[in-house]
mmCIF file of C-alpha atoms in Angstrom:
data_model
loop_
_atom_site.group_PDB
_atom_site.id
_atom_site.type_symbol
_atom_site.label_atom_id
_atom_site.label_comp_id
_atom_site.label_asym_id
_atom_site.label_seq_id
_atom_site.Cartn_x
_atom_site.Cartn_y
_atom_site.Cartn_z
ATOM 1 C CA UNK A 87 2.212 -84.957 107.478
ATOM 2 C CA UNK A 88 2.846 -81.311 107.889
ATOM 3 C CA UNK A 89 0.051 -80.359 105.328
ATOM 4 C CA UNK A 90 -1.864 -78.626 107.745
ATOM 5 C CA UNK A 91 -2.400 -77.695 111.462
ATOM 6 C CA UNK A 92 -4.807 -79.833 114.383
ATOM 7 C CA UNK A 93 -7.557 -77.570 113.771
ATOM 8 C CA UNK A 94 -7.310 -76.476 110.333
ATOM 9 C CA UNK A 95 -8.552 -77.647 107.066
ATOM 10 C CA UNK A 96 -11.129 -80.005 106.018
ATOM 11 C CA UNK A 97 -12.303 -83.080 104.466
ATOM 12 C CA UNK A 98 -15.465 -84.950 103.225
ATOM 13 C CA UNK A 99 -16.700 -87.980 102.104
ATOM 14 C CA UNK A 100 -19.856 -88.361 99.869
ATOM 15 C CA UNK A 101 -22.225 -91.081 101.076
ATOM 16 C CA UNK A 102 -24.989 -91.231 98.570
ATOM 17 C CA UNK A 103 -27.041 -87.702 98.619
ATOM 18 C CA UNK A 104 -25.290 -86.289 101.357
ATOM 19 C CA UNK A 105 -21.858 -86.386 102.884
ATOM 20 C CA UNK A 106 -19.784 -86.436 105.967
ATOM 21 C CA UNK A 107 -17.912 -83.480 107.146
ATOM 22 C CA UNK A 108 -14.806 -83.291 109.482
ATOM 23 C CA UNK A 109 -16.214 -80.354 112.259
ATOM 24 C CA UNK A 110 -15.793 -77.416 113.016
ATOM 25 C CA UNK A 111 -13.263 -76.484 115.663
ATOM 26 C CA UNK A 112 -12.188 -80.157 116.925
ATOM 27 C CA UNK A 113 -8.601 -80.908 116.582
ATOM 28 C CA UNK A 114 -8.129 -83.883 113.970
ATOM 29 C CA UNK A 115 -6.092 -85.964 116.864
ATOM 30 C CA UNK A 116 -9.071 -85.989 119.296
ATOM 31 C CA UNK A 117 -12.128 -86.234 116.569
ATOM 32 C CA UNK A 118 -13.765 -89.596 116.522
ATOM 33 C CA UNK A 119 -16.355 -90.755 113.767
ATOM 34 C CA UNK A 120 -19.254 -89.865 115.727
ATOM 35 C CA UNK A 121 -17.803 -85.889 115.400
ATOM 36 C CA UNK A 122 -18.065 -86.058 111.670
ATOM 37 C CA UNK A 123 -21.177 -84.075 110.254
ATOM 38 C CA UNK A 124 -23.719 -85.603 107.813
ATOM 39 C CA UNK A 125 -25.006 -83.250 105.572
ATOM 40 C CA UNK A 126 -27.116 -83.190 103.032
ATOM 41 C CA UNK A 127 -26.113 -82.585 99.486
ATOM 42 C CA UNK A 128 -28.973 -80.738 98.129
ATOM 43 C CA UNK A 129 -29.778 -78.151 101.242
ATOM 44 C CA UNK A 130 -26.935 -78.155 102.885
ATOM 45 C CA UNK A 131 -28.608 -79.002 105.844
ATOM 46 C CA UNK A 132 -26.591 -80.007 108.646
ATOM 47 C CA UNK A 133 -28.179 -83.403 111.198
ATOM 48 C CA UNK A 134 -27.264 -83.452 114.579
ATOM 49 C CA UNK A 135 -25.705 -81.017 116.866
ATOM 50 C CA UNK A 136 -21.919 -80.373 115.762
ATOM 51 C CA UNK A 137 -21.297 -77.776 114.045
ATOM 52 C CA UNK A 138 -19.597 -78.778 110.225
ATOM 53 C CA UNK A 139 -16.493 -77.123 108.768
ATOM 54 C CA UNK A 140 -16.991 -73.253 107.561
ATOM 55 C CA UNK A 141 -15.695 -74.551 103.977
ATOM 56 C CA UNK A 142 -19.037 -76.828 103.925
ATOM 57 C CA UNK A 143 -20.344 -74.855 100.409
ATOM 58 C CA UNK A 144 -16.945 -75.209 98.604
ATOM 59 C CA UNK A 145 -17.605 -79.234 99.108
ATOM 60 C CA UNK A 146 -21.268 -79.166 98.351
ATOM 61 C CA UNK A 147 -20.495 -77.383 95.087
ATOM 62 C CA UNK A 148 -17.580 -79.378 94.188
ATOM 63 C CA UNK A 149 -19.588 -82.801 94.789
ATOM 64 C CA UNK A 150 -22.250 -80.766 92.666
ATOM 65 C CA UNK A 151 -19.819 -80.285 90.013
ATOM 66 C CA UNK A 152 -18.206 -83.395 89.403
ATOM 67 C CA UNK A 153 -20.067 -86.202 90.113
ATOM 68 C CA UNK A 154 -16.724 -89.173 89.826
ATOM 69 C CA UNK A 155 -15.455 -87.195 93.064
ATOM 70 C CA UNK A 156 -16.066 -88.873 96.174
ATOM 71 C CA UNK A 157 -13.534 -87.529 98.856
ATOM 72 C CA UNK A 158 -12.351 -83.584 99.168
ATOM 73 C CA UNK A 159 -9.565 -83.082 101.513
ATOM 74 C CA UNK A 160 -8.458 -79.580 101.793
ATOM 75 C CA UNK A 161 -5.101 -78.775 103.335
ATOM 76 C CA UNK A 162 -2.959 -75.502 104.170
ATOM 77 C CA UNK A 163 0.312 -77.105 102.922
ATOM 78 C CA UNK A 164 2.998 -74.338 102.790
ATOM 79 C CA UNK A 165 5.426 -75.320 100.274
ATOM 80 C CA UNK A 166 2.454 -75.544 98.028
ATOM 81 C CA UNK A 167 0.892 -72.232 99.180
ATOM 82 C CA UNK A 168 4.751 -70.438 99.586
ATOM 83 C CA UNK A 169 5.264 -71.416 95.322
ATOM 84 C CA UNK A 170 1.867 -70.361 94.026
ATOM 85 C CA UNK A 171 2.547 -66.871 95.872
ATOM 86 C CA UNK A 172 5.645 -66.375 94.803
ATOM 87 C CA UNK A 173 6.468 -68.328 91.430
ATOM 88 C CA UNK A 174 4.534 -70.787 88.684
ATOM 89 C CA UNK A 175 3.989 -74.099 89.257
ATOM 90 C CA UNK A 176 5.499 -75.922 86.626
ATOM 91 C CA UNK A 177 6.146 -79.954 85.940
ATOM 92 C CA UNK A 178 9.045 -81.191 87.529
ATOM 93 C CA UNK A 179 9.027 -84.172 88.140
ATOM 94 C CA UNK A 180 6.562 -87.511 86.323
ATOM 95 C CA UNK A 181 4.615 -88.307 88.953
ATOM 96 C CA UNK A 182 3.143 -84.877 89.262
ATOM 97 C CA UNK A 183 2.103 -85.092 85.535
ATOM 98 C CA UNK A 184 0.463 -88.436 86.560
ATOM 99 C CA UNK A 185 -1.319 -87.804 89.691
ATOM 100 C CA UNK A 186 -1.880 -84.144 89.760
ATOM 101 C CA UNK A 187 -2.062 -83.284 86.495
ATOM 102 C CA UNK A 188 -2.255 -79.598 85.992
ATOM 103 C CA UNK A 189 -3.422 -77.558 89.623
ATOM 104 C CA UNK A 190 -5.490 -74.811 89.025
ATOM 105 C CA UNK A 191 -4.014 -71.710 90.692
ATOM 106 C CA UNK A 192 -7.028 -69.025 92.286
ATOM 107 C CA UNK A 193 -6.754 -65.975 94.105
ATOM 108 C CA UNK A 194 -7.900 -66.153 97.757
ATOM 109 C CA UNK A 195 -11.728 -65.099 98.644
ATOM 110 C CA UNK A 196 -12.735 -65.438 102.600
ATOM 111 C CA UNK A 197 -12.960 -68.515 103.876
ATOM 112 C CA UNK A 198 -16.940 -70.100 103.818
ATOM 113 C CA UNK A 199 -17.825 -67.511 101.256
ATOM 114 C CA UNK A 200 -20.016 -68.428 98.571
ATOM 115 C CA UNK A 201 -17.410 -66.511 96.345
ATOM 116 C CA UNK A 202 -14.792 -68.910 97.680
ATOM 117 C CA UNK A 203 -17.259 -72.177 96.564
ATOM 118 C CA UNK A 204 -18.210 -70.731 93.254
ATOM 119 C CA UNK A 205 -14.318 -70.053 92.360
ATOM 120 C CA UNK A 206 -13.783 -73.890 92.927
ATOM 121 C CA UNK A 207 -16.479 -75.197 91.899
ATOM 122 C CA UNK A 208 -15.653 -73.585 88.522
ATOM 123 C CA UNK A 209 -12.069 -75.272 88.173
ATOM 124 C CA UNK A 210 -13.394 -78.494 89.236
ATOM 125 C CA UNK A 211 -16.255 -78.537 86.267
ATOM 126 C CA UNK A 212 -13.118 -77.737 83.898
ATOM 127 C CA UNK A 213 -11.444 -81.348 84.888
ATOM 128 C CA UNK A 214 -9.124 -79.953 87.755
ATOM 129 C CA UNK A 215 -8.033 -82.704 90.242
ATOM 130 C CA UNK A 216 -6.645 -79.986 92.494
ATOM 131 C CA UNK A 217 -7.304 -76.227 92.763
ATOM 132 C CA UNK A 218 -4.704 -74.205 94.682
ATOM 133 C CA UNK A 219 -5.811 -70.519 96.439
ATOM 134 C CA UNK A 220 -3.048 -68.436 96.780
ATOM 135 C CA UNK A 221 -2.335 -67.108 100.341
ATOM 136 C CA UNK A 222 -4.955 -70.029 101.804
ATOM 137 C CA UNK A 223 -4.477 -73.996 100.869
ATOM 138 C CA UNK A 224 -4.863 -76.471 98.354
ATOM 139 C CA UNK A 225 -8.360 -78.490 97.508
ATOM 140 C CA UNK A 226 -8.380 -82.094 95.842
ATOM 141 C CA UNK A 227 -10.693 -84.188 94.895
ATOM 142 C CA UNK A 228 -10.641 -88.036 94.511
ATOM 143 C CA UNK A 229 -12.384 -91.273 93.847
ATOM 144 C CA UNK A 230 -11.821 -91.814 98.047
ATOM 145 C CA UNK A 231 -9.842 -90.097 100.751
ATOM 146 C CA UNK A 232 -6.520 -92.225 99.963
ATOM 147 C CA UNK A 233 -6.679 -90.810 95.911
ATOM 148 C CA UNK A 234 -7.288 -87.246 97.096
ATOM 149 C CA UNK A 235 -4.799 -87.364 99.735
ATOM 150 C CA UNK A 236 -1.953 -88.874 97.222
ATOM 151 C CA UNK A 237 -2.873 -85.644 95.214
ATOM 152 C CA UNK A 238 -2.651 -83.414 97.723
ATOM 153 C CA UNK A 239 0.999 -85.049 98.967
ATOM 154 C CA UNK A 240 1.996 -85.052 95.233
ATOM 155 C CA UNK A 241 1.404 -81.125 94.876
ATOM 156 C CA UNK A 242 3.508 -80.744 97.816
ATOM 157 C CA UNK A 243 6.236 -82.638 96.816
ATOM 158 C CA UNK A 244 6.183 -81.002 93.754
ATOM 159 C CA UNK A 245 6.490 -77.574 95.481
ATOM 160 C CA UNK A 246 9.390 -78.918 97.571
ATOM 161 C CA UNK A 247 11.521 -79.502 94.834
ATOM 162 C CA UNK A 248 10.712 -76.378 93.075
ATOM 163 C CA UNK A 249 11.694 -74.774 96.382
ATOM 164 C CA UNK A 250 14.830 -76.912 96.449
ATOM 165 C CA UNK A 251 15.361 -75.775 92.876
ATOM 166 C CA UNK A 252 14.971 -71.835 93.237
ATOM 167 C CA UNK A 253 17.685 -72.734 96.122
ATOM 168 C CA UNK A 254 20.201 -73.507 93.380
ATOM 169 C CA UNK A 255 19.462 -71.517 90.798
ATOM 170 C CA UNK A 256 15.678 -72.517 89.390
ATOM 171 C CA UNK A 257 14.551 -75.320 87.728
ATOM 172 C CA UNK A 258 16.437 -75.916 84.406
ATOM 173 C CA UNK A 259 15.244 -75.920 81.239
ATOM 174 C CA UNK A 260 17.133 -79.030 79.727
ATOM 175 C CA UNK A 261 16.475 -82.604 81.198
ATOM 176 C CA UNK A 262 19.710 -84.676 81.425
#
């Protein structure tokens, strides 16, 4: 897909109180789904041996935020990342307005901080589908993996054609 590298990025899955975790470290194309981690929601408690994804607070606090999301997948997608560091994100194009509605656009924190998880957790509780952190990646959240994936690929899409658009000019003000 091009939305992120082997090793990088995250997503989750709630499964009643707690959720499953892609791992730390193990690159997507060799991870099976005994690698994913099971944690649970309210302590953040980790079973088994693998070590889960450094971004595990951001999804605990998301799931703790909005209770209709069931699937987080966070990529580094670089269209996406390259517009919200260098212009505005604006609607382009329907489908966006559809299925991302408006992204929320954060400045960066360190990755696994709880500064990072508060931040998102925050524009999630306001009704974001998808919060974007500048110089980092893009977060959505869905009713399963395909929804938040289809947001995540629509955001990037989106950011391709205002790319395209800057190309020639900048997107237009005046629809044909």
């Amino acid at each position: 897909m091009g939305l992120t590298t082997s090793v990088s990025g995250n997503h989750s899955i709630r499964a009643g109180n707690s959720m499953l975790i892609t791992p730390s470290g193990v690159p997507r194309y060799r991870m099976r789904p005994s690698d994913l981690v099971r944690v649970d929601l309210k302590t953040g408690r980790a079973a088994g041996k693998i070590k889960p994804s450094i971004e595990l607070d951001m999804h605990r606090g998301i799931y703790g935020a909005r209770p209709d999301v069931n699937a987080i997948v966070h990529t580094h997608s670089p269209y996406t990342i390259g517009v919200s560091i260098s212009a505005k994100f604006r609607h382009v194009i329907e489908e966006a307005k559809i299925v991302v509605g408006e992204p929320a656009v954060i400045a960066n924190r360190p990755s696994g901080s709880t500064e990072l998880a508060q931040a998102m957790s925050s524009e999630f509780k306001k009704g974001s589908r998808i919060v974007i952190i500048k110089n980092h990646g893009v977060v959505a959240g869905g009713m399963d993996t395909a929804h938040a994936r289809a947001i995540v690929e629509s955001v990037e899409e989106w950011a391709k054609i205002l790319t395209v658009a800057q190309v020639f000019g900048g997107p237009s003000d005046w629809l044909d």
